[in-house]
PDB file of C-alpha atoms in Angstrom:
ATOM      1  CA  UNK Y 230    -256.803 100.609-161.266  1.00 83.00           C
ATOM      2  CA  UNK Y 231    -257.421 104.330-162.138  1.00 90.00           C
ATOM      3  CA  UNK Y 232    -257.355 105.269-165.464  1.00 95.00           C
ATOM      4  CA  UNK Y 233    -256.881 109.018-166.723  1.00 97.00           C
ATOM      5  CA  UNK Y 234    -257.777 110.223-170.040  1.00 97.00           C
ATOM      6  CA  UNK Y 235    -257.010 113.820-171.439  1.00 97.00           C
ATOM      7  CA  UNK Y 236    -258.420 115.402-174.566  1.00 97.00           C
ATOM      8  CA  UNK Y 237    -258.545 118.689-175.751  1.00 98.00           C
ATOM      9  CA  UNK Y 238    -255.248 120.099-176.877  1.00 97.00           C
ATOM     10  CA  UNK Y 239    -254.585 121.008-180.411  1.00 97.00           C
ATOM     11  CA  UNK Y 240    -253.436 123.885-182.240  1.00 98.00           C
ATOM     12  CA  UNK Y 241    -254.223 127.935-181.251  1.00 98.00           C
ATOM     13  CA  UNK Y 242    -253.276 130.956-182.070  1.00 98.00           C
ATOM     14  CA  UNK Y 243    -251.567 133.610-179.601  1.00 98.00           C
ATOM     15  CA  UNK Y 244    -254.426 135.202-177.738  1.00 98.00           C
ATOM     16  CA  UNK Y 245    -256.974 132.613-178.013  1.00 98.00           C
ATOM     17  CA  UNK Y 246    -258.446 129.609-175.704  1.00 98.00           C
ATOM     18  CA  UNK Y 247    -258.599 125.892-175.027  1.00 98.00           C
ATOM     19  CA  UNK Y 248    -260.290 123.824-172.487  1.00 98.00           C
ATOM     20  CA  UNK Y 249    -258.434 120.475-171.518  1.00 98.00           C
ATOM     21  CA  UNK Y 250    -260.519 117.855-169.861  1.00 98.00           C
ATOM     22  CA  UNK Y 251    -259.224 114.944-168.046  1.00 98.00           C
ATOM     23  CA  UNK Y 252    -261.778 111.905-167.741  1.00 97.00           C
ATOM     24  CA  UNK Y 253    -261.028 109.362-164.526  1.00 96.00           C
ATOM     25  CA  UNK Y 254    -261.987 105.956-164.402  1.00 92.00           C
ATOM     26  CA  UNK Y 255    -261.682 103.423-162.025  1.00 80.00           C
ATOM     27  CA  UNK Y 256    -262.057 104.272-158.780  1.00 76.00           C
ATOM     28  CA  UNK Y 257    -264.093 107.021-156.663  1.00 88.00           C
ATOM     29  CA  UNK Y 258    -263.502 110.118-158.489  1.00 92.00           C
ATOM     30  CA  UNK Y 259    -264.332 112.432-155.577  1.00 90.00           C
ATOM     31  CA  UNK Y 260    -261.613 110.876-153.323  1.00 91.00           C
ATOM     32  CA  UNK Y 261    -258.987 112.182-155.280  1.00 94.00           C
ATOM     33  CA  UNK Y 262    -257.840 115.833-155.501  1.00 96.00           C
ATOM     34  CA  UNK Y 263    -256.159 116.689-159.112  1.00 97.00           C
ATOM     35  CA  UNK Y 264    -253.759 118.682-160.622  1.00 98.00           C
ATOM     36  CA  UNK Y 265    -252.558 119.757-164.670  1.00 98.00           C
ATOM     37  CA  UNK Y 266    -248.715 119.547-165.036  1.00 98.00           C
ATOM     38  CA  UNK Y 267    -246.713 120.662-168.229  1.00 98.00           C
ATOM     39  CA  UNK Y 268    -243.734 119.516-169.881  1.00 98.00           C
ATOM     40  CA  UNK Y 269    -242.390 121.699-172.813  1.00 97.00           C
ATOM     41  CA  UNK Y 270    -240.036 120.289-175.200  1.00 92.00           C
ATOM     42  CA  UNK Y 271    -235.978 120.000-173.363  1.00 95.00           C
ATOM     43  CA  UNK Y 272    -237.427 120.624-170.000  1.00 96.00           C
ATOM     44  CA  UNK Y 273    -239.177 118.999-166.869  1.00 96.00           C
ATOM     45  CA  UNK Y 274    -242.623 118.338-166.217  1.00 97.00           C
ATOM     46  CA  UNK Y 275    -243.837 121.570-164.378  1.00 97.00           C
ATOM     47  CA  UNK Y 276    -246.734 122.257-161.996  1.00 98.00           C
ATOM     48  CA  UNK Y 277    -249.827 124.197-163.592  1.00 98.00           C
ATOM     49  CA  UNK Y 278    -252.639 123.932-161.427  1.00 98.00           C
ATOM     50  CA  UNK Y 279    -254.982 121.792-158.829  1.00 98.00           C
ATOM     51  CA  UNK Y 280    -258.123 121.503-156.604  1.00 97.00           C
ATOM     52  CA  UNK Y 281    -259.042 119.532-153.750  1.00 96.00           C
ATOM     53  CA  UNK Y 282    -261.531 116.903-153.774  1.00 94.00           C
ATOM     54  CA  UNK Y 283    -264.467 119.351-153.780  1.00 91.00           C
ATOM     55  CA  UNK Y 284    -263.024 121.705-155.701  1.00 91.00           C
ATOM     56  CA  UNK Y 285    -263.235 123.904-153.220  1.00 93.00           C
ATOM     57  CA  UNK Y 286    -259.880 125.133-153.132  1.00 95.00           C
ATOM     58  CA  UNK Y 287    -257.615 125.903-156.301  1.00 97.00           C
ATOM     59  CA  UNK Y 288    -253.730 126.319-156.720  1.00 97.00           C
ATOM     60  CA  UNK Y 289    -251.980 127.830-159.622  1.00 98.00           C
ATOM     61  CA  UNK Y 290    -248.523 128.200-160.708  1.00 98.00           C
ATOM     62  CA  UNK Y 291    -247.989 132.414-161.328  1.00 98.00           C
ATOM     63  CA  UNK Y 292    -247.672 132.261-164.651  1.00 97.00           C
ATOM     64  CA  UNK Y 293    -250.835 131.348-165.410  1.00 98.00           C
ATOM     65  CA  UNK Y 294    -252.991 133.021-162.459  1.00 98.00           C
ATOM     66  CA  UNK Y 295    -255.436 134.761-164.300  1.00 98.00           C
ATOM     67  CA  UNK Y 296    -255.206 133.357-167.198  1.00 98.00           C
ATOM     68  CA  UNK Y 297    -256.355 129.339-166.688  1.00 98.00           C
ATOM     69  CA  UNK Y 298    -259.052 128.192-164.609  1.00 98.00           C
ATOM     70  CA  UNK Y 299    -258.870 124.765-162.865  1.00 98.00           C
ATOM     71  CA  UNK Y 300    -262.240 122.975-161.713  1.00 98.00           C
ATOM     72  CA  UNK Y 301    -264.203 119.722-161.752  1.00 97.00           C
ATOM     73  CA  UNK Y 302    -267.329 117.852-162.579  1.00 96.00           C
ATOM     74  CA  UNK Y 303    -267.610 114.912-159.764  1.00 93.00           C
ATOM     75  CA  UNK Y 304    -270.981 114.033-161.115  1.00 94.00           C
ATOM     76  CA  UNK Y 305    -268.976 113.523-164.771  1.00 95.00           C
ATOM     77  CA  UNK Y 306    -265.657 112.224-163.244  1.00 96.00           C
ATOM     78  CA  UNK Y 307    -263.667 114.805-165.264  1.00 97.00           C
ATOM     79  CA  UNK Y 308    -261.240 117.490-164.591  1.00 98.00           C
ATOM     80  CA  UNK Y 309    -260.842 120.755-166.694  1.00 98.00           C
ATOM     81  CA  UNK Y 310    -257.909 123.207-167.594  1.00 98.00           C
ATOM     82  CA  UNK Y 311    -259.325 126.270-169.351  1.00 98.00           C
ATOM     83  CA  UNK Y 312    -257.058 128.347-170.596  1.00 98.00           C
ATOM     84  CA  UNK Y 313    -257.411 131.845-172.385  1.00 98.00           C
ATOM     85  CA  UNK Y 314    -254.843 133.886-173.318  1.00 98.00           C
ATOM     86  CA  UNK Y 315    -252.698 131.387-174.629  1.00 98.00           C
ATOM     87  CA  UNK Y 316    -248.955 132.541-175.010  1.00 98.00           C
ATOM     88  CA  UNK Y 317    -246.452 130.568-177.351  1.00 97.00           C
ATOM     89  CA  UNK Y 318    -244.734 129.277-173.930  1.00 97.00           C
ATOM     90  CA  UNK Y 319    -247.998 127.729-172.776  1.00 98.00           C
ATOM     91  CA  UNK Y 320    -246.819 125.235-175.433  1.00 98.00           C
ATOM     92  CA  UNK Y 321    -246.476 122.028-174.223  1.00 98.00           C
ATOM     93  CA  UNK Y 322    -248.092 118.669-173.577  1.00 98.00           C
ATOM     94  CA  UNK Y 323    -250.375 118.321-170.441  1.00 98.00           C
ATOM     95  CA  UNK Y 324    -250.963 115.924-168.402  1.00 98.00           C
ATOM     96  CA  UNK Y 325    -253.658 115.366-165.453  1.00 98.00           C
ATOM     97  CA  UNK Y 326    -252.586 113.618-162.211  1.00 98.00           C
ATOM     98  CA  UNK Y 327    -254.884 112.159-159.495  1.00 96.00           C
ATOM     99  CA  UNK Y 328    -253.595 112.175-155.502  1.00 95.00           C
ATOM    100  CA  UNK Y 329    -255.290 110.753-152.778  1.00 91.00           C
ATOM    101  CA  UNK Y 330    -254.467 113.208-150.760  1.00 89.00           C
ATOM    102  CA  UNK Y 331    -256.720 115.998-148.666  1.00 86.00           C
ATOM    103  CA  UNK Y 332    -254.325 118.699-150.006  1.00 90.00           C
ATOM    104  CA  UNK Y 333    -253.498 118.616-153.644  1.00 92.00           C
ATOM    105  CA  UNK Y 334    -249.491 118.281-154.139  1.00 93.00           C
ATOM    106  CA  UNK Y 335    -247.695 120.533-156.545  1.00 92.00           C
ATOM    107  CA  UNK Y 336    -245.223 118.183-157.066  1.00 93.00           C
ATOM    108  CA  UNK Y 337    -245.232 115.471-159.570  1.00 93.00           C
ATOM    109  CA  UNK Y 338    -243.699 112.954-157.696  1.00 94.00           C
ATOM    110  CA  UNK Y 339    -246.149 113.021-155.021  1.00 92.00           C
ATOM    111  CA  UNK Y 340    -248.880 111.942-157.348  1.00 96.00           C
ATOM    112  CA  UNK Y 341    -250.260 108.655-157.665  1.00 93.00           C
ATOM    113  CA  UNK Y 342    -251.907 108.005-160.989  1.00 95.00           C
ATOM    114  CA  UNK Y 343    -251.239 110.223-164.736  1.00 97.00           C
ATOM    115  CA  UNK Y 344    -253.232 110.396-167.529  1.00 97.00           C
ATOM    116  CA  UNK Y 345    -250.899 109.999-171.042  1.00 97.00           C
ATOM    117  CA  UNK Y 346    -250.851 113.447-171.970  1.00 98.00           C
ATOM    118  CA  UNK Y 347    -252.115 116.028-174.686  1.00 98.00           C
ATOM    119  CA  UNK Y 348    -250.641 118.296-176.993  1.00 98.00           C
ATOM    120  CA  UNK Y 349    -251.248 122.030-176.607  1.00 98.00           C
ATOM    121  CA  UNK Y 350    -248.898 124.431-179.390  1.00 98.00           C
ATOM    122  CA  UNK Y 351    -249.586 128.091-179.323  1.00 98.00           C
ATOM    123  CA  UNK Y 352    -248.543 129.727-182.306  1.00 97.00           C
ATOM    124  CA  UNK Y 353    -246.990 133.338-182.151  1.00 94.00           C
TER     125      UNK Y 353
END
């Protein structure tokens, strides 16, 4: 079993940061490439951002190239979403979501394993 475990949402102001991290248990953590999805309140769960197993190799939805930064800790067997210049439609909860897979999928269904989610509200 793989277990997923994301922490760091919370309240922010407009303008400002946070830094998600997703903690994986269970298995190898390198053999799995991650990704951050997003579901806001009324719609579906939305593709943010991944990286291959290395890290090597990022992917980002547009609207939030530039502005989050996906990467990993292999050594730590955790997975990070920072994100600066929080907007009020950042808000949403976020999950992490592990793939064994060589190339991560931006697609949710395609991924094997989800953590249970974290809050993030961006107040305007």
């Amino acid at each position: 079993q793989v277990h997923l475990a994301e922490s760091g949402g919370g309240l922010v102001q407009a303008g400002g940061s946070l830094r998600l991290s997703c903690e994986v248990s269970g298995r190898t953590f390198s053999s799995y490439c991650m990704g951050w999805f997003r579901q806001a309140p009324g719609k579906e769960r939305e593709f943010v951002a991944a990286l291959t197993r290395s890290g090597g190799t990022t992917y980002y939805t547009d609207s939030v190239k530039g502005r989050f930064t996906i990467s990993r800790d292999n050594a730590k067997n955790t997975v990070y979403l920072q994100m600066t210049s929080l907007k009020p439609e950042d808000t949403a909860v976020y999950y992490c979501a592990a793939d064994y897979s060589w190339i991560p999928p931006t697609t949710q269904h395609e991924y094997d394993y989800w953590g249970q989610g974290t809050q993030v509200t961006v107040s305007s």
